[in-house]
Short mmCIF file of C-alpha atoms in Angstrom, two decimals:
data_model
loop_
_atom_site.label_atom_id
_atom_site.label_comp_id
_atom_site.label_asym_id
_atom_site.label_seq_id
_atom_site.Cartn_x
_atom_site.Cartn_y
_atom_site.Cartn_z
CA UNK A 274 -35.86 125.04 -12.04
CA UNK A 275 -33.61 125.71 -15.06
CA UNK A 276 -31.17 128.57 -14.95
CA UNK A 277 -32.04 131.53 -17.21
CA UNK A 278 -29.74 131.93 -20.19
CA UNK A 279 -27.52 134.96 -20.33
CA UNK A 280 -27.86 137.31 -23.33
CA UNK A 281 -24.63 135.90 -24.73
CA UNK A 282 -25.91 132.31 -24.45
CA UNK A 283 -29.18 133.27 -26.12
CA UNK A 284 -27.30 134.95 -28.93
CA UNK A 285 -25.04 131.91 -29.46
CA UNK A 286 -28.09 129.66 -29.44
CA UNK A 287 -29.80 131.75 -32.12
CA UNK A 288 -26.64 131.74 -34.22
CA UNK A 289 -26.43 127.94 -33.87
CA UNK A 290 -30.07 127.44 -34.89
CA UNK A 291 -29.74 129.73 -37.89
CA UNK A 292 -26.50 128.04 -38.88
CA UNK A 293 -28.23 124.66 -38.83
CA UNK A 294 -31.14 126.01 -40.87
CA UNK A 295 -28.80 127.52 -43.46
CA UNK A 296 -26.79 124.31 -43.69
CA UNK A 297 -29.93 122.23 -44.29
CA UNK A 298 -31.15 124.77 -46.86
CA UNK A 299 -27.78 124.69 -48.62
CA UNK A 300 -27.76 120.90 -48.77
CA UNK A 301 -31.33 120.90 -50.08
CA UNK A 302 -30.42 123.43 -52.78
CA UNK A 303 -27.35 121.42 -53.78
CA UNK A 304 -29.45 118.26 -54.01
CA UNK A 305 -32.06 120.09 -56.12
CA UNK A 306 -29.47 121.55 -58.47
CA UNK A 307 -27.75 118.18 -58.76
CA UNK A 308 -30.88 116.51 -60.12
CA UNK A 309 -32.62 119.51 -61.72
CA UNK A 310 -33.48 118.81 -65.33
CA UNK A 311 -32.08 115.28 -65.36
CA UNK A 312 -33.81 112.70 -67.46
CA UNK A 313 -35.04 109.52 -65.92
CA UNK A 314 -32.70 106.65 -66.69
CA UNK A 315 -29.61 108.65 -67.65
CA UNK A 316 -27.95 108.14 -64.29
CA UNK A 317 -27.49 105.01 -62.18
CA UNK A 318 -29.67 102.84 -64.40
CA UNK A 319 -28.99 99.25 -63.40
CA UNK A 320 -29.17 96.21 -65.65
CA UNK A 321 -32.14 94.91 -63.64
CA UNK A 322 -34.17 97.95 -64.71
CA UNK A 323 -33.89 97.07 -68.41
CA UNK A 324 -35.82 94.11 -69.75
CA UNK A 325 -35.06 92.43 -73.06
CA UNK A 326 -37.88 93.12 -75.56
CA UNK A 327 -39.84 90.11 -76.79
CA UNK A 328 -38.22 90.29 -80.24
CA UNK A 329 -34.85 91.34 -78.88
CA UNK A 330 -31.66 89.58 -77.91
CA UNK A 331 -28.51 90.14 -75.85
CA UNK A 332 -24.87 90.21 -76.93
CA UNK A 333 -22.07 90.06 -74.37
CA UNK A 334 -18.45 90.94 -75.21
CA UNK A 335 -16.15 90.14 -72.27
CA UNK A 336 -12.36 90.18 -72.21
CA UNK A 337 -11.43 86.58 -73.11
CA UNK A 338 -9.05 84.49 -71.04
CA UNK A 339 -6.18 84.54 -73.51
CA UNK A 340 -2.44 84.95 -73.00
CA UNK A 341 -2.09 88.40 -74.56
CA UNK A 342 -3.75 91.09 -76.67
CA UNK A 343 -2.99 92.83 -79.97
CA UNK A 344 -1.29 96.21 -79.61
CA UNK A 345 -2.37 99.20 -81.69
CA UNK A 346 -0.16 101.65 -83.55
CA UNK A 347 1.13 104.74 -81.71
CA UNK A 348 0.07 106.95 -84.64
CA UNK A 349 -3.48 108.27 -84.19
CA UNK A 350 -3.89 108.54 -87.97
CA UNK A 351 -3.05 104.85 -88.53
CA UNK A 352 -5.77 102.53 -87.24
CA UNK A 353 -4.09 99.15 -87.31
CA UNK A 354 -2.48 96.48 -85.17
CA UNK A 355 1.26 97.06 -84.82
CA UNK A 356 2.30 93.91 -82.92
CA UNK A 357 0.95 90.87 -81.03
CA UNK A 358 -1.09 90.13 -84.13
CA UNK A 359 -1.11 86.43 -83.20
CA UNK A 360 -3.80 87.20 -80.62
CA UNK A 361 -6.15 89.00 -83.03
CA UNK A 362 -8.53 86.13 -83.79
CA UNK A 363 -8.94 85.06 -80.16
CA UNK A 364 -9.14 88.60 -78.73
CA UNK A 365 -12.78 89.12 -79.80
CA UNK A 366 -12.01 92.75 -80.56
CA UNK A 367 -10.10 93.60 -77.36
CA UNK A 368 -6.67 95.20 -77.68
CA UNK A 369 -4.21 97.73 -76.21
CA UNK A 370 -3.99 101.29 -77.54
CA UNK A 371 -0.93 103.51 -76.97
CA UNK A 372 -1.51 106.67 -78.98
CA UNK A 373 1.48 109.07 -79.16
CA UNK A 374 3.69 106.76 -77.08
CA UNK A 375 7.17 107.77 -78.22
CA UNK A 376 8.71 104.40 -77.32
CA UNK A 377 6.17 101.89 -78.58
CA UNK A 378 5.39 98.77 -76.59
CA UNK A 379 6.18 96.94 -79.81
CA UNK A 380 9.83 97.96 -79.36
CA UNK A 381 10.18 95.48 -76.49
CA UNK A 382 12.23 92.71 -78.10
CA UNK A 383 12.03 90.41 -75.09
CA UNK A 384 8.31 90.49 -74.21
CA UNK A 385 8.01 88.25 -71.19
CA UNK A 386 6.83 88.85 -67.60
CA UNK A 387 9.38 90.25 -65.19
CA UNK A 388 9.46 91.28 -61.53
CA UNK A 389 7.10 94.20 -62.16
CA UNK A 390 4.30 91.80 -63.16
CA UNK A 391 4.61 88.58 -61.13
CA UNK A 392 2.47 85.77 -62.45
CA UNK A 393 1.49 87.64 -65.62
CA UNK A 394 0.79 85.68 -68.79
CA UNK A 395 2.00 88.51 -71.03
CA UNK A 396 4.12 91.66 -70.64
CA UNK A 397 5.67 94.38 -72.75
CA UNK A 398 7.52 97.44 -71.46
CA UNK A 399 9.67 100.30 -72.73
CA UNK A 400 11.06 103.53 -71.25
CA UNK A 401 7.67 105.20 -71.53
CA UNK A 402 5.02 102.52 -71.05
CA UNK A 403 4.14 99.11 -69.64
CA UNK A 404 1.46 96.52 -70.36
CA UNK A 405 0.90 93.36 -68.34
CA UNK A 406 -1.90 90.81 -68.55
CA UNK A 407 -3.14 88.00 -66.30
CA UNK A 408 -5.33 85.82 -68.48
CA UNK A 409 -7.21 83.80 -65.83
CA UNK A 410 -8.05 86.90 -63.78
CA UNK A 411 -9.05 88.83 -66.96
CA UNK A 412 -6.81 91.60 -65.65
CA UNK A 413 -4.62 94.17 -67.40
CA UNK A 414 -2.06 96.61 -65.96
CA UNK A 415 -1.14 99.71 -67.94
CA UNK A 416 1.21 102.61 -67.26
CA UNK A 417 2.36 105.66 -69.18
CA UNK A 418 5.19 108.09 -68.32
CA UNK A 419 5.02 111.50 -70.02
CA UNK A 420 8.18 112.53 -68.18
CA UNK A 421 10.16 110.11 -70.36
CA UNK A 422 8.79 111.61 -73.58
CA UNK A 423 10.60 114.37 -75.50
CA UNK A 424 10.48 117.70 -73.67
CA UNK A 425 8.97 115.89 -70.65
CA UNK A 426 5.76 115.45 -72.61
CA UNK A 427 5.03 119.18 -72.40
CA UNK A 428 3.90 119.56 -76.01
CA UNK A 429 2.13 116.37 -77.17
CA UNK A 430 0.21 118.40 -79.78
CA UNK A 431 3.34 119.75 -81.47
CA UNK A 432 2.43 118.11 -84.79
CA UNK A 433 -1.14 119.33 -84.71
CA UNK A 434 -2.40 116.02 -83.31
CA UNK A 435 -4.72 117.02 -80.50
CA UNK A 436 -4.80 115.25 -77.12
CA UNK A 437 -2.32 113.84 -74.63
CA UNK A 438 -0.43 110.55 -74.41
CA UNK A 439 -2.91 107.71 -73.95
CA UNK A 440 -2.92 104.14 -72.74
CA UNK A 441 -6.19 102.24 -73.16
CA UNK A 442 -7.67 98.81 -72.91
CA UNK A 443 -10.03 99.00 -75.88
CA UNK A 444 -12.74 97.05 -77.64
CA UNK A 445 -12.24 97.73 -81.35
CA UNK A 446 -15.01 96.02 -83.39
CA UNK A 447 -13.39 97.13 -86.66
CA UNK A 448 -11.12 94.09 -86.39
CA UNK A 449 -14.12 91.74 -86.13
CA UNK A 450 -15.36 89.99 -89.30
CA UNK A 451 -18.99 91.06 -88.80
CA UNK A 452 -18.37 94.81 -88.32
CA UNK A 453 -18.76 95.63 -92.01
CA UNK A 454 -20.71 92.56 -93.15
CA UNK A 455 -23.37 92.74 -90.39
CA UNK A 456 -23.76 96.50 -89.95
CA UNK A 457 -27.16 96.30 -88.23
CA UNK A 458 -25.53 94.61 -85.22
CA UNK A 459 -23.79 97.92 -84.49
CA UNK A 460 -26.54 100.43 -85.37
CA UNK A 461 -28.07 102.26 -82.41
CA UNK A 462 -31.57 102.01 -83.93
CA UNK A 463 -31.54 98.30 -83.07
CA UNK A 464 -30.40 98.80 -79.47
CA UNK A 465 -32.44 99.20 -76.32
CA UNK A 466 -29.35 99.99 -74.22
CA UNK A 467 -25.61 99.37 -73.90
CA UNK A 468 -24.09 98.51 -70.53
CA UNK A 469 -20.37 98.46 -69.75
CA UNK A 470 -18.85 96.97 -66.60
CA UNK A 471 -15.31 96.78 -65.30
CA UNK A 472 -13.20 96.96 -62.16
CA UNK A 473 -10.63 99.76 -61.90
CA UNK A 474 -7.69 100.20 -59.53
CA UNK A 475 -5.73 103.46 -59.52
CA UNK A 476 -2.22 102.38 -58.47
CA UNK A 477 -0.01 105.46 -58.87
CA UNK A 478 -0.37 109.07 -60.01
CA UNK A 479 2.42 111.65 -60.31
CA UNK A 480 1.43 115.08 -61.59
CA UNK A 481 3.64 117.57 -59.73
CA UNK A 482 5.90 118.37 -62.69
CA UNK A 483 5.61 121.93 -64.01
CA UNK A 484 6.41 122.64 -67.66
CA UNK A 485 8.20 125.77 -68.75
CA UNK A 486 5.39 127.97 -70.13
CA UNK A 487 7.47 128.63 -73.24
CA UNK A 488 7.65 124.89 -73.97
CA UNK A 489 3.97 123.88 -73.84
CA UNK A 490 1.63 123.70 -76.82
CA UNK A 491 0.35 126.96 -78.22
CA UNK A 492 -2.86 127.91 -76.46
CA UNK A 493 -2.36 125.35 -73.66
CA UNK A 494 -4.27 126.17 -70.48
CA UNK A 495 -2.22 124.01 -68.10
CA UNK A 496 1.52 123.76 -67.53
CA UNK A 497 1.39 121.33 -64.60
CA UNK A 498 1.14 117.56 -65.00
CA UNK A 499 -2.30 116.31 -66.06
CA UNK A 500 -3.69 112.85 -65.38
CA UNK A 501 -7.26 111.91 -66.10
CA UNK A 502 -8.82 108.52 -66.73
CA UNK A 503 -12.16 107.71 -68.28
CA UNK A 504 -14.29 105.19 -70.12
CA UNK A 505 -15.25 106.22 -73.67
CA UNK A 506 -17.83 104.93 -76.13
CA UNK A 507 -17.53 106.06 -79.74
CA UNK A 508 -20.34 106.41 -82.28
CA UNK A 509 -20.21 107.42 -85.94
CA UNK A 510 -23.17 108.66 -87.97
CA UNK A 511 -24.18 106.78 -91.10
CA UNK A 512 -26.04 108.84 -93.69
CA UNK A 513 -29.26 106.87 -94.41
CA UNK A 514 -29.35 108.16 -98.01
CA UNK A 515 -25.85 107.09 -99.00
CA UNK A 516 -25.19 104.44 -96.33
CA UNK A 517 -21.79 106.02 -95.89
CA UNK A 518 -20.25 107.78 -92.92
CA UNK A 519 -21.28 111.43 -92.61
CA UNK A 520 -18.02 112.34 -90.83
CA UNK A 521 -19.88 113.16 -87.61
CA UNK A 522 -18.40 111.28 -84.64
CA UNK A 523 -19.27 111.22 -80.94
CA UNK A 524 -16.93 110.48 -78.05
CA UNK A 525 -19.12 109.89 -75.01
CA UNK A 526 -16.78 109.82 -72.00
CA UNK A 527 -17.33 109.00 -68.34
CA UNK A 528 -14.53 110.39 -66.18
CA UNK A 529 -13.49 108.27 -63.20
CA UNK A 530 -10.45 110.29 -62.06
CA UNK A 531 -8.99 113.76 -62.58
CA UNK A 532 -6.79 115.59 -60.07
CA UNK A 533 -7.37 119.12 -61.38
CA UNK A 534 -9.21 121.24 -58.76
CA UNK A 535 -11.68 122.74 -61.24
CA UNK A 536 -12.68 119.31 -62.46
CA UNK A 537 -13.11 118.10 -58.88
CA UNK A 538 -15.39 121.08 -58.29
CA UNK A 539 -17.51 120.13 -61.29
CA UNK A 540 -17.67 116.51 -60.16
CA UNK A 541 -18.96 117.46 -56.73
CA UNK A 542 -21.54 119.75 -58.32
CA UNK A 543 -22.76 116.94 -60.55
CA UNK A 544 -21.94 118.86 -63.74
CA UNK A 545 -20.62 117.37 -66.94
CA UNK A 546 -16.99 118.33 -67.15
CA UNK A 547 -16.50 119.01 -70.83
CA UNK A 548 -18.63 119.49 -73.91
CA UNK A 549 -17.68 120.55 -77.39
CA UNK A 550 -19.91 120.11 -80.40
CA UNK A 551 -17.47 120.97 -83.20
CA UNK A 552 -14.09 119.58 -82.23
CA UNK A 553 -12.01 119.45 -85.41
CA UNK A 554 -10.46 116.03 -85.83
CA UNK A 555 -8.64 116.07 -89.17
CA UNK A 556 -11.45 116.85 -91.64
CA UNK A 557 -14.22 115.44 -89.48
CA UNK A 558 -16.64 117.03 -87.04
CA UNK A 559 -16.35 115.45 -83.59
CA UNK A 560 -18.47 115.86 -80.50
CA UNK A 561 -16.87 115.16 -77.12
CA UNK A 562 -19.28 114.89 -74.19
CA UNK A 563 -17.72 114.07 -70.82
CA UNK A 564 -19.83 113.03 -67.84
CA UNK A 565 -18.42 111.81 -64.51
CA UNK A 566 -18.91 108.67 -62.44
CA UNK A 567 -20.48 110.89 -59.77
CA UNK A 568 -23.39 111.53 -62.13
CA UNK A 569 -24.03 107.79 -62.22
CA UNK A 570 -24.00 107.57 -58.42
CA UNK A 571 -20.61 105.83 -58.43
CA UNK A 572 -17.31 106.74 -56.73
CA UNK A 573 -14.13 108.25 -58.10
CA UNK A 574 -11.17 105.85 -58.36
CA UNK A 575 -8.71 107.78 -56.20
CA UNK A 576 -5.01 106.79 -56.09
CA UNK A 577 -3.32 105.74 -52.83
CA UNK A 578 -2.06 109.29 -52.14
CA UNK A 579 -5.73 110.35 -51.88
CA UNK A 580 -6.74 107.46 -49.64
CA UNK A 581 -7.67 105.21 -52.55
CA UNK A 582 -5.81 102.52 -54.46
CA UNK A 583 -8.48 99.85 -53.97
CA UNK A 584 -10.59 98.18 -56.63
CA UNK A 585 -13.71 100.11 -57.68
CA UNK A 586 -16.54 98.32 -59.49
CA UNK A 587 -18.26 100.26 -62.26
CA UNK A 588 -21.38 99.76 -64.36
CA UNK A 589 -22.64 102.40 -66.80
CA UNK A 590 -25.50 102.61 -69.24
CA UNK A 591 -24.45 104.52 -72.33
CA UNK A 592 -27.27 105.28 -74.73
CA UNK A 593 -29.37 107.68 -72.69
CA UNK A 594 -26.41 109.99 -72.01
CA UNK A 595 -25.18 109.68 -75.58
CA UNK A 596 -28.63 110.70 -76.92
CA UNK A 597 -28.74 113.64 -74.53
CA UNK A 598 -25.40 114.85 -75.87
CA UNK A 599 -26.67 114.59 -79.43
CA UNK A 600 -29.67 116.77 -78.59
CA UNK A 601 -27.49 119.38 -76.88
CA UNK A 602 -25.09 119.57 -79.82
CA UNK A 603 -27.07 118.77 -82.93
CA UNK A 604 -30.71 119.24 -82.00
CA UNK A 605 -33.41 116.98 -83.39
CA UNK A 606 -31.46 114.40 -85.38
CA UNK A 607 -32.00 110.64 -85.24
CA UNK A 608 -29.57 108.87 -82.85
CA UNK A 609 -30.54 105.60 -84.50
CA UNK A 610 -28.40 106.50 -87.50
CA UNK A 611 -25.24 106.26 -85.40
CA UNK A 612 -23.06 103.17 -85.37
CA UNK A 613 -21.42 101.90 -82.17
CA UNK A 614 -17.78 101.90 -83.22
CA UNK A 615 -15.82 101.14 -80.05
CA UNK A 616 -15.15 101.44 -76.36
CA UNK A 617 -12.01 102.06 -74.32
CA UNK A 618 -10.92 102.48 -70.70
CA UNK A 619 -7.70 104.13 -69.64
CA UNK A 620 -5.69 107.28 -69.16
CA UNK A 621 -4.65 110.44 -70.95
CA UNK A 622 -1.64 112.33 -69.57
CA UNK A 623 0.76 115.15 -70.42
CA UNK A 624 3.23 117.65 -68.90
CA UNK A 625 5.60 115.22 -67.19
CA UNK A 626 2.84 113.16 -65.53
CA UNK A 627 2.84 109.42 -64.75
CA UNK A 628 -0.11 107.08 -64.34
CA UNK A 629 -0.32 103.38 -63.50
CA UNK A 630 -3.59 101.48 -63.13
CA UNK A 631 -5.31 98.10 -63.47
CA UNK A 632 -8.53 97.03 -65.19
CA UNK A 633 -10.24 93.76 -64.44
CA UNK A 634 -13.17 91.80 -65.94
CA UNK A 635 -14.32 94.37 -68.52
CA UNK A 636 -17.42 93.53 -70.50
CA UNK A 637 -19.90 95.19 -72.85
CA UNK A 638 -23.53 94.09 -73.00
CA UNK A 639 -25.76 95.20 -75.85
CA UNK A 640 -29.48 94.74 -75.37
CA UNK A 641 -31.21 94.73 -78.77
CA UNK A 642 -34.83 95.76 -79.31
CA UNK A 643 -34.97 93.41 -82.30
CA UNK A 644 -32.84 90.68 -83.84
CA UNK A 645 -30.20 92.55 -85.90
CA UNK A 646 -29.18 89.46 -87.81
#
């Protein structure tokens, strides 16, 4: 015969039961809120779920196995190759971007692999940045050090040029011969979906530096080091009446790492981290819409200090999220009038921060709903 529970035991048992009920209810609510209002196909859509239409075709742009890549200008207002131009033709549009880098990779007068990149086929490094490439592995290492910039990188926007110091592996179709001659190949109206795939390894993050509040950019929210990495697809609207650019541009970003607590909170809640519909970029109107890898059912690429540092495999579908952003910002306009103008993976840092990472086997797959010519 079981022993009767004391009043205290009964009370503890009731508390335990109610605690379990509340925990289950909380998890259920979080799950509901996470998926509430989401459109089918925006998140975790795999390649196997998308069939090629009968009149369609597929185009695959993978990082080629070449010795090195062209390197872009540090000036965000000058869209051109600054060095390593000998690789332009074979690069198939892939290159390295280093916006605002105050000691350009092109300043390396002895560009050859050293101890920091054993076995690399190509290397360039300066006080502030490094780029290494292993051609057979289709692998690139990039690093950027804001602490070596002027004023410890605390005011990267001093000249009115918005954004931090960036280091990207990018696909820039503007350098391809067909970008202007075969426009329909890049128009969203001819695309069923765009998939991007790559492996990412977060090697080192340092963001403990604190800027003097009097030294940061006017209106800056943060004074501590900032490191965030993401994949970005860019789209520009073409006016169907004039066949010229309307000036409206979209940056659709998928964040795969950010150490800021508020951003981590948003990631765990399944919320998009950042949205602005009228970001002023020179004279143009830019939309920035930033989702997170969590929203695609994929993990954050944590650095070693957070128990990470291993390779993470990513695959994202881009068009559904991009179209959702257009509706939220601009309402009922035709996404088909936008042109796919590029893609990049990498980091943006400021306020004395440092970031080092690797990217391997990146590729872009466009599935067309018709033959674009």
